[in-house]
């Protein structure tokens, strides 16, 4: 809990600053109303529920939040597991793009019974993401290329290849009837993530997968010897190697898992929300994963909680537009919070270093 | 009115201070605890100008902690620090420096790619019109060197200097800031005997110039060679203050260790099971820094490697433990291995353990707990693991036992290892590596930085391993250590073997000539 304190304080500071900015550009009552509506948009519109008794006014926002949180959780986990072995995976975006496209193609082109089809989509997206993350790992081991450089560049390779060519070229949906034809073909219903609360809310299986993945990752990292090996590698490659730990293998495994998580994040976006690879992905989910991981103190559960929080704010943020505030306020908060977390880390390090000597 | 009165009184205090002729620095009744563990317990110490004080004690006796309080790195829980009779709270090393206290640590704080001059003036660079005035800096640093009799090329890049010279740069750095009190924290741990002698000559000169010099050490010999006064510490307390002329090394050793905690006389080099057949051998093995060599480690024997630092000993140890690629064949028991097959993991699982020289780099991970570090290397197998999962309960009890057997203090398995003193870290490493009933132990400089009792304990453990039939390869730069422990000694020179001596034929002179390459094998 103590570890979480810097993050919590950073997030609060960011929200306060954004609120002040909103007050300055509008006025106090508008800003207050806008922020309050963002909260209701995140956790459900309880006043309206009490007033009208409409269940949808609570479930719809919650479902929206959970869907966004699920994707953020996966990209956050992607950054976190790489972090564990001391690698900085900036490439979650590229891995997510590759995973999303794979899910969209498999979802649209293969026909199988529902559970199998969905599983195949998720699995192939995970494998695609993992293979795409394997590239920087191999480049690092064979050629000594720093993973930050290679993952950043591979992001643009993926985005250019997929968004600017495949999706508008060879894989572009064939126009049928009156359907709009941006993005790839619609996925088959058998590949869609089942909605857990019926059509009223968008809460789908993706959220459950995210919870399982976060807890599973935490369990693996803290309870298993392999998780311990990763931690040792992340803290000291030399000592790990001298202890008989295969450092190179650890790098490869962690990057594979990181890529798989980002790939599944992309699959969930396609199979649950967009139902095809769209012309634009909407948000830089992969890059946001870096923020989730860092604000979550590189802890799987911490990243999950962060994703819940910012997923909620984003879902609610659209409502701010009604009050004349831009919907990107939640992203602004996230950016500021990340900035403060980074500064907090710096502070902590300075303080502990002073105390140690 | 009362305010003016206070001001007058203050002025009086000030004039008194100026006339103060007592100790330059007084540490009064200093106590400091770390998480309930007392590191310093009511310690008082005076330092006078022109004095050379030695602080001697075992690992964790509180020597460094006491000086860290003076240097502003630790805040005492109680007690006070007085400069010229006036109480002062030293919050940071910068404040300590401003008050004329300098400290030279075991680990240097130099920038390797800068020159001596640049390192010395770093942080206080003389400028001309806002630009660095290197010429003036160099003249000033040269002047400081000349004043205290240091022979240093101030334009040399620090990286190219020997360890002894780098240490001189550290000292000059402190002197250049005008310190009146210089603390040296185990300065000879990294020096050759000649360099150490030179250092002591320098400190004598410094105290003649009116500086107070403090030496933190656990080596009796150098303390007697160095000091005008010896303060003995044990378990956080100052147990005695003696003049070297009025006491003997034996008496001081007894004070350090305390009565009734056993003798430290080494047991004779007796044989246990006798030499068995070879366990690990190299046939025409070469590597980077290592010329083709053939050697065999035999069970029940301590094989010492003697040599001047940097003649391939380290590389040899790395080849044996799988950490360095090699050409040629390595044979373990009867099975031959190539470099690719002989990984650190295979070596460990075959029963080859390693006590490396650089423990912070290779043996322990500071940010992990004591128990996590105790499991490193064997973390995949019982008692540290159950299948693929970590066995937390067994790990804790096993670690607790290990701490007890090897006297690692404090006995807290969940403490961060970085919080342990260097000696206790080393005891933990030695304990861990010998705990697994190894077939081969490769040890490099196992007693560096340890106190008398710990050195004796480590050597005893190595003999125990030998006596139970283990093959021990001992690399040490301390020839006395090699000769005391080894059953057979190989000399290394220029990355190759240069002479073999059986225990009966030990001859320091001949060994020395082989070590320097003056004589061939």
Tab-separated table of N, CA and C in Angstrom, chain A residues 46 54 62 69 84 95 105 114 137 154 170 184 191 198 204 240 247 251 266 281 316 354:
chain	number	residue	atom	x	y	z
A	46	UNK	N	-25.659	7.149	-10.908
A	46	UNK	CA	-26.472	6.739	-9.772
A	46	UNK	C	-27.614	7.709	-9.469
A	54	UNK	N	-33.822	3.468	-13.798
A	54	UNK	CA	-33.360	2.807	-15.019
A	54	UNK	C	-31.998	2.155	-14.782
A	62	UNK	N	-20.773	1.820	-16.763
A	62	UNK	CA	-19.850	0.851	-16.155
A	62	UNK	C	-19.279	-0.086	-17.207
A	69	UNK	N	-11.000	-0.279	-19.747
A	69	UNK	CA	-10.036	-0.719	-18.736
A	69	UNK	C	-9.379	-2.031	-19.149
A	84	UNK	N	9.950	-6.204	-15.891
A	84	UNK	CA	10.417	-7.108	-14.851
A	84	UNK	C	11.823	-7.628	-15.143
A	95	UNK	N	2.676	-3.952	-31.283
A	95	UNK	CA	2.230	-5.315	-31.008
A	95	UNK	C	0.707	-5.384	-30.953
A	105	UNK	N	-8.687	-10.339	-39.080
A	105	UNK	CA	-8.627	-11.205	-40.256
A	105	UNK	C	-9.145	-12.602	-39.924
A	114	UNK	N	-18.706	-21.065	-32.440
A	114	UNK	CA	-18.417	-19.863	-31.642
A	114	UNK	C	-17.237	-19.970	-30.671
A	137	UNK	N	13.668	-8.416	-29.357
A	137	UNK	CA	14.452	-9.268	-28.452
A	137	UNK	C	15.626	-9.890	-29.186
A	154	UNK	N	9.695	-0.154	-34.562
A	154	UNK	CA	8.778	-1.204	-35.022
A	154	UNK	C	7.319	-0.778	-34.850
A	170	UNK	N	-4.983	-4.201	-49.580
A	170	UNK	CA	-5.363	-5.600	-49.798
A	170	UNK	C	-6.465	-6.103	-48.862
A	184	UNK	N	-11.377	-3.129	-42.307
A	184	UNK	CA	-11.438	-4.472	-42.874
A	184	UNK	C	-12.860	-4.999	-42.801
A	191	UNK	N	-17.023	-14.860	-33.725
A	191	UNK	CA	-15.756	-14.398	-33.182
A	191	UNK	C	-15.946	-13.282	-32.168
A	198	UNK	N	-25.988	-8.781	-21.464
A	198	UNK	CA	-26.950	-8.546	-22.524
A	198	UNK	C	-26.564	-7.313	-23.319
A	204	UNK	N	-17.984	-6.997	-21.728
A	204	UNK	CA	-17.845	-8.286	-22.407
A	204	UNK	C	-16.785	-9.142	-21.725
A	240	UNK	N	22.576	-12.500	-11.962
A	240	UNK	CA	21.665	-13.540	-12.433
A	240	UNK	C	22.427	-14.569	-13.264
A	247	UNK	N	19.988	-15.520	-18.846
A	247	UNK	CA	19.495	-14.157	-19.010
A	247	UNK	C	18.852	-13.959	-20.382
A	251	UNK	N	15.017	-12.762	-21.338
A	251	UNK	CA	14.640	-11.644	-22.213
A	251	UNK	C	13.612	-12.095	-23.243
A	266	UNK	N	-5.198	-5.847	-28.404
A	266	UNK	CA	-5.714	-5.464	-29.719
A	266	UNK	C	-6.898	-6.323	-30.128
A	281	UNK	N	-7.684	3.560	-34.928
A	281	UNK	CA	-7.857	2.754	-33.719
A	281	UNK	C	-8.500	3.533	-32.573
A	316	UNK	N	-16.080	8.311	-19.086
A	316	UNK	CA	-16.849	9.464	-18.630
A	316	UNK	C	-16.469	10.746	-19.345
A	354	UNK	N	19.953	9.354	0.032
A	354	UNK	CA	20.510	10.162	1.118
A	354	UNK	C	20.462	9.403	2.434
